[in-house]
Short mmCIF file of C-alpha atoms in Angstrom, two decimals:
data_model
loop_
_atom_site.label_atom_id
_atom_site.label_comp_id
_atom_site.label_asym_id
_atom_site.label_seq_id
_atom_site.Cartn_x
_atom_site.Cartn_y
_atom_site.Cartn_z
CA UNK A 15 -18.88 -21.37 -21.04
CA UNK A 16 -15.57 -22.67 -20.13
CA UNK A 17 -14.23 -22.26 -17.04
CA UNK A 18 -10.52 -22.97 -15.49
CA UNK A 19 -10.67 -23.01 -12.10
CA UNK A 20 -7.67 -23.82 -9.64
CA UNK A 21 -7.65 -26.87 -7.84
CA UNK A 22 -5.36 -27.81 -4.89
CA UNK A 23 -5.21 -30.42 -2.25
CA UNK A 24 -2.52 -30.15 0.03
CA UNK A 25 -2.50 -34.09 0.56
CA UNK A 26 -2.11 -34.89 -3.24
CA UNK A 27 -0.69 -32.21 -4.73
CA UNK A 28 2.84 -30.01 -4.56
CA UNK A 29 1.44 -27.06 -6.73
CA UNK A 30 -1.80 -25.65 -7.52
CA UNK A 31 -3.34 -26.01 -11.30
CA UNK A 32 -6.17 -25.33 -13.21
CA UNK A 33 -8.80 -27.45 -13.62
CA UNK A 34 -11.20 -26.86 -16.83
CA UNK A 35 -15.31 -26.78 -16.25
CA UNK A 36 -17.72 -26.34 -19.06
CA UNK A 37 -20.98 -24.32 -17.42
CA UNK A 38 -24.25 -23.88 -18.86
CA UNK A 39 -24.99 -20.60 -18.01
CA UNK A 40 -28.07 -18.64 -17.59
CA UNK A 41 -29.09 -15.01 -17.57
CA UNK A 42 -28.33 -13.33 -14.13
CA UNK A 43 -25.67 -15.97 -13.38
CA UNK A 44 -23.54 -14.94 -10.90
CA UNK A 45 -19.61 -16.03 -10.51
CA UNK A 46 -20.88 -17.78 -7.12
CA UNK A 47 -23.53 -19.69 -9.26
CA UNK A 48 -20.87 -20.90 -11.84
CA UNK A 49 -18.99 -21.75 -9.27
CA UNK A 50 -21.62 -24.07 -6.99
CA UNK A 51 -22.36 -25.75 -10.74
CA UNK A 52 -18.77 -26.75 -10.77
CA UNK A 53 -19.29 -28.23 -7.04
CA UNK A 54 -22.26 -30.28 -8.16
CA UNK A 55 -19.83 -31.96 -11.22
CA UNK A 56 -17.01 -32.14 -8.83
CA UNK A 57 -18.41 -32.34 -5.20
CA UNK A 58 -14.28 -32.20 -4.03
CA UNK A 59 -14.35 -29.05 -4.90
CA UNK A 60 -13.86 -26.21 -2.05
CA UNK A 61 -14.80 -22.48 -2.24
CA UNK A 62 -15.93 -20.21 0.49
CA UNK A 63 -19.58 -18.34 0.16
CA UNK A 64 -22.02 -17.35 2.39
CA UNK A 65 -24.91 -14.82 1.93
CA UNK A 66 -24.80 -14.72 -2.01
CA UNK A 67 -25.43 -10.56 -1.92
CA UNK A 68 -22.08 -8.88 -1.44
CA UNK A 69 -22.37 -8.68 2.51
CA UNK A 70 -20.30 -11.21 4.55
CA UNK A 71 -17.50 -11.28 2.19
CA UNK A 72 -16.83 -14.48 2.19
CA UNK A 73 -16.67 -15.60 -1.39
CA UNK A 74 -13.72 -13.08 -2.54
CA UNK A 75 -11.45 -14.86 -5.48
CA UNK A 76 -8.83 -13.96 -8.25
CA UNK A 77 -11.27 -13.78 -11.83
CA UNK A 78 -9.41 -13.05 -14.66
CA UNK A 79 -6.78 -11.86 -12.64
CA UNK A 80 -8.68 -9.34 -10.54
CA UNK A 81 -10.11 -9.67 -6.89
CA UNK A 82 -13.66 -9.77 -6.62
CA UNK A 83 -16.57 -11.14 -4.94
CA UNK A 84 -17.76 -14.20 -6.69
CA UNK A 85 -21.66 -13.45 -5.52
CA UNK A 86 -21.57 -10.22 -6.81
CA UNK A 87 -19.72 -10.89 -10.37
CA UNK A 88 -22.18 -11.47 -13.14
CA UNK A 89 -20.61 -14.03 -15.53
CA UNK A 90 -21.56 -12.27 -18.45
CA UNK A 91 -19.36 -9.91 -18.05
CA UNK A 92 -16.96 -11.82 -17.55
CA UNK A 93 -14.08 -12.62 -20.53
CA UNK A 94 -14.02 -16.30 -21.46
CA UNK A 95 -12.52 -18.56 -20.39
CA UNK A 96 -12.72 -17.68 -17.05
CA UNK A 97 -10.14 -18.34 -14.97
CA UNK A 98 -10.62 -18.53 -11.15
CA UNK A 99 -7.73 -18.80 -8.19
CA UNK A 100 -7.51 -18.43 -4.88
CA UNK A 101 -7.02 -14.74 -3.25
CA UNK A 102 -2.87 -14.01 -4.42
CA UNK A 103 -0.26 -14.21 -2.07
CA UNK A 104 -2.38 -15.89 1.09
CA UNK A 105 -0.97 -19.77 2.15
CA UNK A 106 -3.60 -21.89 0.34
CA UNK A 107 -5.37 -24.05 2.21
CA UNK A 108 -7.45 -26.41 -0.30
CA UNK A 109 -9.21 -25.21 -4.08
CA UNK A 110 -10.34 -21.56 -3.57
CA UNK A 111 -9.96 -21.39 0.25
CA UNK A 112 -6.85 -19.51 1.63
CA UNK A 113 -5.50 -18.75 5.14
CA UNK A 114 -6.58 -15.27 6.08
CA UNK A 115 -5.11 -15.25 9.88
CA UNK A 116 -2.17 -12.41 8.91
CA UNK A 117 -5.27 -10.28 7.38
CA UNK A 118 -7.38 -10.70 10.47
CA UNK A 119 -3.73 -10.65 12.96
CA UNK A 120 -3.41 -7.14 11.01
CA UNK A 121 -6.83 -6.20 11.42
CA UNK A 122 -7.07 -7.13 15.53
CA UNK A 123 -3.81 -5.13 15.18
CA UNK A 124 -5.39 -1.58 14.62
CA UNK A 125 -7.43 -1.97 17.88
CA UNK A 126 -10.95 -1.55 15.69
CA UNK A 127 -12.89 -0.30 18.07
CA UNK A 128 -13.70 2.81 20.32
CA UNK A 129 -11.50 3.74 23.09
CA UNK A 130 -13.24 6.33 25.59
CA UNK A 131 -11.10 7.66 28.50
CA UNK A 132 -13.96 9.41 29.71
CA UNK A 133 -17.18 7.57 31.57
CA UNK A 134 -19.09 6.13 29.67
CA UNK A 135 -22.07 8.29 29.38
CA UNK A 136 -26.01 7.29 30.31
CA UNK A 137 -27.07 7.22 27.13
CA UNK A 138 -25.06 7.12 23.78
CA UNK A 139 -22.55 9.18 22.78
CA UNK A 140 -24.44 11.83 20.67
CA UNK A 141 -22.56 12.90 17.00
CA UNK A 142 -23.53 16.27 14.62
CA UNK A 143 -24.37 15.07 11.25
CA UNK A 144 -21.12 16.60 10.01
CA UNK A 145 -19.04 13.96 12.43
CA UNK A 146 -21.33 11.14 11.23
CA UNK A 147 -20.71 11.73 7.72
CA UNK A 148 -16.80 11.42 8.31
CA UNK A 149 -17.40 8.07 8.73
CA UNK A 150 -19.29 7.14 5.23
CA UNK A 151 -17.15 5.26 2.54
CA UNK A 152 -15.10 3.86 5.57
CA UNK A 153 -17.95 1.95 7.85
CA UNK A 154 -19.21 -0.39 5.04
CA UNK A 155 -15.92 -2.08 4.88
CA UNK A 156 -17.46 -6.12 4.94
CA UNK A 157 -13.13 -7.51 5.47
CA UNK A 158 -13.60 -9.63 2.34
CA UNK A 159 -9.71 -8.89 1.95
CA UNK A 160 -10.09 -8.24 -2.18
CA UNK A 161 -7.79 -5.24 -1.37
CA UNK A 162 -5.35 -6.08 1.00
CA UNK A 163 -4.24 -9.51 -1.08
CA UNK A 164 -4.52 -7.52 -4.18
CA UNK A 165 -1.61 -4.94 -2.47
CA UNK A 166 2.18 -5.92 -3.59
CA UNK A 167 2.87 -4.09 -0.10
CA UNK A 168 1.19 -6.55 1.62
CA UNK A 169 2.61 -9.66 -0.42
CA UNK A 170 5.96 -8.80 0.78
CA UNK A 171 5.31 -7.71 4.48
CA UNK A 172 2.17 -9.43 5.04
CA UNK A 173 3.60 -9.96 9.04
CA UNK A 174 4.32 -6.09 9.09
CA UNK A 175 2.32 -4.36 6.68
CA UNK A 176 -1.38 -3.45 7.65
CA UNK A 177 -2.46 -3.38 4.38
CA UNK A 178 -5.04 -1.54 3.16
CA UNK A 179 -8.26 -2.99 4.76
CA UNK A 180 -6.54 -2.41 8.60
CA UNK A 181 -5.03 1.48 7.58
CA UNK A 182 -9.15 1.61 6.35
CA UNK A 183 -10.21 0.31 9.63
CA UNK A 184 -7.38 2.60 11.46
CA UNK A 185 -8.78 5.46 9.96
CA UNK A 186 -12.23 4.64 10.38
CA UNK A 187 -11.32 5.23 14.21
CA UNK A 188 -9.21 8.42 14.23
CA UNK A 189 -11.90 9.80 12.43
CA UNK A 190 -14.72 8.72 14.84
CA UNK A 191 -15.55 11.77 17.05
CA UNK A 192 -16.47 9.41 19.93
CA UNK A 193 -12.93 8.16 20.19
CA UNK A 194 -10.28 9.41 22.22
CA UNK A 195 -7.34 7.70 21.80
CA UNK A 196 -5.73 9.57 18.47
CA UNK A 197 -2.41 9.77 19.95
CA UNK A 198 -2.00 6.12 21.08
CA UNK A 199 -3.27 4.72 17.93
CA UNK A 200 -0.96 7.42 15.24
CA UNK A 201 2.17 6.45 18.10
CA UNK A 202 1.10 2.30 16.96
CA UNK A 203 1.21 3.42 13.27
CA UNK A 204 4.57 5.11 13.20
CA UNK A 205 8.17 3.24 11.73
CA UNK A 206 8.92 2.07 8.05
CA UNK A 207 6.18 -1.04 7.66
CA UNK A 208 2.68 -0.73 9.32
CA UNK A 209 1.50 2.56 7.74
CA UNK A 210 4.49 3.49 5.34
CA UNK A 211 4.94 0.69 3.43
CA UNK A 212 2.16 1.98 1.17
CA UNK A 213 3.44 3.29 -2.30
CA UNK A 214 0.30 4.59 -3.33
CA UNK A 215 -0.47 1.66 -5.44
CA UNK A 216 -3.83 1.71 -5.45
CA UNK A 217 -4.68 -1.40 -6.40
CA UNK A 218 -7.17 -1.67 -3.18
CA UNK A 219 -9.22 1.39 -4.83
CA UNK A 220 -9.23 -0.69 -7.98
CA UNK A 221 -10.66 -3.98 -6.61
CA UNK A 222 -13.03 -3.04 -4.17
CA UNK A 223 -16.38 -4.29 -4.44
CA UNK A 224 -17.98 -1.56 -1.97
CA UNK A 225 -16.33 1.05 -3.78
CA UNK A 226 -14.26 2.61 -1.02
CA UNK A 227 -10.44 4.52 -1.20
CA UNK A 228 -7.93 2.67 1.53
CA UNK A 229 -5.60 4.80 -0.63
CA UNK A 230 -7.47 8.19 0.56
CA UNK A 231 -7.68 6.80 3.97
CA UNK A 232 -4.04 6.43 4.07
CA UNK A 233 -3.44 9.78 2.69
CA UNK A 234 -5.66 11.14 5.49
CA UNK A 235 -3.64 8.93 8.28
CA UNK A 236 -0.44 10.62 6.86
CA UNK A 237 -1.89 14.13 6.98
CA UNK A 238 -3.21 13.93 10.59
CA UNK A 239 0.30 12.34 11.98
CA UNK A 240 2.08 14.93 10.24
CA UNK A 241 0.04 17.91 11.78
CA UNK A 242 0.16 15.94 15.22
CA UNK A 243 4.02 15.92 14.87
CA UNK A 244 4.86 19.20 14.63
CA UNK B 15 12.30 8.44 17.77
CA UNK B 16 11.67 4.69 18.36
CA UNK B 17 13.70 1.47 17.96
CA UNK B 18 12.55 1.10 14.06
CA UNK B 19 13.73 3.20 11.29
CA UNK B 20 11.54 6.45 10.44
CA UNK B 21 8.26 6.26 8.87
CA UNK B 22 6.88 9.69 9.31
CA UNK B 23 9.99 11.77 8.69
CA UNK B 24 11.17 9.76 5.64
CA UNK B 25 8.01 10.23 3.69
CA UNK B 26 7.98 14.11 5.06
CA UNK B 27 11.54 14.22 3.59
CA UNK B 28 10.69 12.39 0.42
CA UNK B 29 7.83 14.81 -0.38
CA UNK B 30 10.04 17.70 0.38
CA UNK B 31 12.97 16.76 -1.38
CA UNK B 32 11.13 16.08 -4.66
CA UNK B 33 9.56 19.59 -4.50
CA UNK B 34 13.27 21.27 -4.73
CA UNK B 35 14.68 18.66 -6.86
CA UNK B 36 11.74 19.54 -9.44
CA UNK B 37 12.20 22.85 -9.15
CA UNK B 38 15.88 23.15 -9.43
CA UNK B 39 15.80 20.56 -12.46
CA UNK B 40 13.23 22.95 -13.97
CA UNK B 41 15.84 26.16 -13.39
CA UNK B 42 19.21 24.01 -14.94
CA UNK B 43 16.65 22.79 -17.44
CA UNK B 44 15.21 26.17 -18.43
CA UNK B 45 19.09 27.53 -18.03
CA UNK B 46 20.39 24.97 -20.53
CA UNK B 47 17.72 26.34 -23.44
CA UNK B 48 18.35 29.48 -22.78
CA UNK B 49 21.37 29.28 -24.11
CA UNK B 50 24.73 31.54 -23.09
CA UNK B 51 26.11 28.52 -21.19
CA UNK B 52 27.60 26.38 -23.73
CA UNK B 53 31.09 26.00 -23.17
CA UNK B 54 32.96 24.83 -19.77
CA UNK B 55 34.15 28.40 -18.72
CA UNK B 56 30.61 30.03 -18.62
CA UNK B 57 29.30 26.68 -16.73
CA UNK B 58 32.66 27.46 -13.90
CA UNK B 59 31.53 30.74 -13.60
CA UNK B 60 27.58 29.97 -13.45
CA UNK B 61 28.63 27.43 -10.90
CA UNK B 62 31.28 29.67 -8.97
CA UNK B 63 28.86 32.06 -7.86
CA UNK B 64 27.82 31.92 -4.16
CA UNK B 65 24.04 31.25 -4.34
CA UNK B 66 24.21 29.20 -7.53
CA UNK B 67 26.58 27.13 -5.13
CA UNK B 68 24.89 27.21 -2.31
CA UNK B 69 21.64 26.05 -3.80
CA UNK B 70 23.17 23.23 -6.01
CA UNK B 71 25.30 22.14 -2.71
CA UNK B 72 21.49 21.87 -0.89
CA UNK B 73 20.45 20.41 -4.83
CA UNK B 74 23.10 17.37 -3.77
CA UNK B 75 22.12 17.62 -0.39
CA UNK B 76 18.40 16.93 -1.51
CA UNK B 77 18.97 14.11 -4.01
CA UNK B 78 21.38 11.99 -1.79
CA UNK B 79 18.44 12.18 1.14
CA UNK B 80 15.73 11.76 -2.22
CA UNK B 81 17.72 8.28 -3.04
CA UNK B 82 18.62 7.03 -0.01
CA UNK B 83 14.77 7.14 1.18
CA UNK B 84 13.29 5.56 -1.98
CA UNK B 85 16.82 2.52 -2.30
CA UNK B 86 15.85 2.02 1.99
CA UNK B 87 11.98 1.56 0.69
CA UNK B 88 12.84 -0.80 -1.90
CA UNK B 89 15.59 -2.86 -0.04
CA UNK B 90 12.71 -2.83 2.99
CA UNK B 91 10.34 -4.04 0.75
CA UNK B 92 11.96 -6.91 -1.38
CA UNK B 93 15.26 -7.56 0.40
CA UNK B 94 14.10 -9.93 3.36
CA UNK B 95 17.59 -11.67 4.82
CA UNK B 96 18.93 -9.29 7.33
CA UNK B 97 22.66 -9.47 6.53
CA UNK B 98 22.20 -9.07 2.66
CA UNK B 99 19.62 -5.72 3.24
CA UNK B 100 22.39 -4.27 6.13
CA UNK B 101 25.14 -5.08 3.18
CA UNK B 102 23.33 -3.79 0.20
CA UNK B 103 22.04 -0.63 2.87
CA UNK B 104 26.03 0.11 3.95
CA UNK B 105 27.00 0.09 0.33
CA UNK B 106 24.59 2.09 -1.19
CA UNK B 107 24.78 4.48 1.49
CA UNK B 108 28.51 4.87 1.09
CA UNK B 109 28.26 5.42 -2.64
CA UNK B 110 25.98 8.37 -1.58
CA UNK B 111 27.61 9.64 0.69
CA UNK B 112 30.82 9.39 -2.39
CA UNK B 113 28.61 10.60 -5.12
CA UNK B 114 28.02 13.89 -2.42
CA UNK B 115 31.81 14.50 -1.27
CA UNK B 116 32.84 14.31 -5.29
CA UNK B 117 29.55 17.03 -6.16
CA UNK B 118 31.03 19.09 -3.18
CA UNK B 119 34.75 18.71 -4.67
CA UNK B 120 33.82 19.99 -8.05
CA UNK B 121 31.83 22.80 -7.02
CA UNK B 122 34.62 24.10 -4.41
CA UNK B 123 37.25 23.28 -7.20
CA UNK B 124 34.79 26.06 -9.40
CA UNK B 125 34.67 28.48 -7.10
CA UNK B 126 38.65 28.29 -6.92
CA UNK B 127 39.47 28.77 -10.21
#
């Protein structure tokens, strides 16, 4: 199976370009298997991967023009030949690898954890099932950043822009029961680029590999500062 | 209202503006089929009438807001240098605020007939 992958070393190189592989491959093969095959031809060759099951997010690329996560992607069903870049629109820093600091900066930026004005209690902070369950379909988010580089929002203000994994993460927080800083954090969300850049794209929803909605999130973000403003 | 443009009360006025735009687009629409308004002096009088101009003054009022929201969003989002977006910004929002005062014109003008 052919495979173009693209290659780019910043000492050698002014652009990126695609490099063509021809894989063996084997049933079960995943993306990430394809893509250690090419290493052992080409041991230059750079790519970020990890666990190999779709948990620490490391190994997200472009296939066939669509974010995913290499370890999760069965090559079969991938179209060939299968062409493989680097995340769109993040400063490439060799082959596959790219510069994620403005999706992390962005992620630190939404303050992604609880804030409790009250003392802390003895024991934990105890939740009904129902205030639990607002939190499913945002918690799982793994920041493999297969959304937010996929968002044209975020290509053009990625300094500004959240993007969708932070407005996830934001979310994720206002609707925590335990926390109790909703005003402070819809105050940091308010003016024309951190939560409103958003056009309702939705190509996040479309490339997720856990399956969640930043889209929805958003929509929920925009509901709750609009019933908090008048 | 901080420092930065609006975020909130753009979108809020977005949404809202679309819902009368549709629905008053739907009205002239469903007006225009109907028939009976087919020659310029039945559109003066249609027009001269105090709630017809009222609403299609507000109708104006609604797009100008409508396109001046959605041209900031796109000039925010693709026009990066400052002095080009505050250029392109002044002159769009002056042709607004033109395509309004001649709307305005027209439909006093009606009602003075």
């Amino acid at each position: 199976m052919q495979f173009l992958v693209s290659r780019y070393n910043p000492e050698s190189d002014e652009a990126p370009h695609l490099q063509s592989f021809e894989i063996e491959t084997w049933r079960g093969m995943m993306l990430r298997d394809a893509l250690l095959e090419i290493k052992r031809q080409d041991e230059s060759f750079a790519f970020r991967h990890s666990c190999g099951e779709g948990v620490c997010g490391s190994d997200a690329v472009n296939v066939n023009g669509s974010n995913r996560l290499a370890c999760i992607t069965a090559v079969a069903d991938l179209k060939a030949p299968v062409t493989v870049r680097p995340l769109p629109g993040r400063p490439i820093v060799r082959d596959l690898v790219v510069d994620m600091s403005q999706f992390y900066a962005q992620y630190r930026a939404v303050t992604p954890w609880l804030v409790r004005k009250d003392p802390m209690p003895e024991q934990e902070i105890r939740q009904s099932p129902a205030e639990r369950a607002r939190l499913d379909g945002l918690y799982e988010c793994i920041l493999c950043g297969c959304c937010s580089t996929a968002c044209p929002s975020f290509w053009w203000n990625p300094d500004k822009f959240h993007g969708p994994q932070a407005l996830l993460t934001a979310w994720r927080f206002l609707a925590d029961s335990r926390d109790q800083a909703t005003e402070e954090r819809l105050d940091a969300l308010e003016g024309p680029y951190r939560l409103f850049r958003c056009h309702t794209i939705m190509n996040c929803v479309e490339v997720c590999p856990k399956g969640l909605n930043p889209t929805r999130a958003i929509g929920h973000i925009k509901q709750l500062m609009l019933g908090h403003a008048i | 209202m901080s420092r930065t443009a609006s975020g909130l009360r753009a979108w809020v006025l977005q949404r809202l503006t679309a819902i009368y735009l549709g629905l008053f687009t739907l009205y002239l629409l469903v007006l225009m089929l109907a028939g009976g308004h087919d020659d310029w002096q039945h559109w003066r009088e249609l027009f001269a009438q105090p709630l017809m101009s009222v609403a299609t003054l507000l109708y104006v009022l609604a797009l100008l807001l409508h396109a001046w929201i959605g041209v900031r969003d796109v000039l925010i989002d693709y026009v990066r240098p400052l002095a080009l977006r505050i250029s392109l910004l002044t002159l769009v929002g002056f042709g607004l605020v033109a395509c309004g005062l001649w709307a305005a014109q027209a439909l006093l003008l009606a009602r003075l007939h």
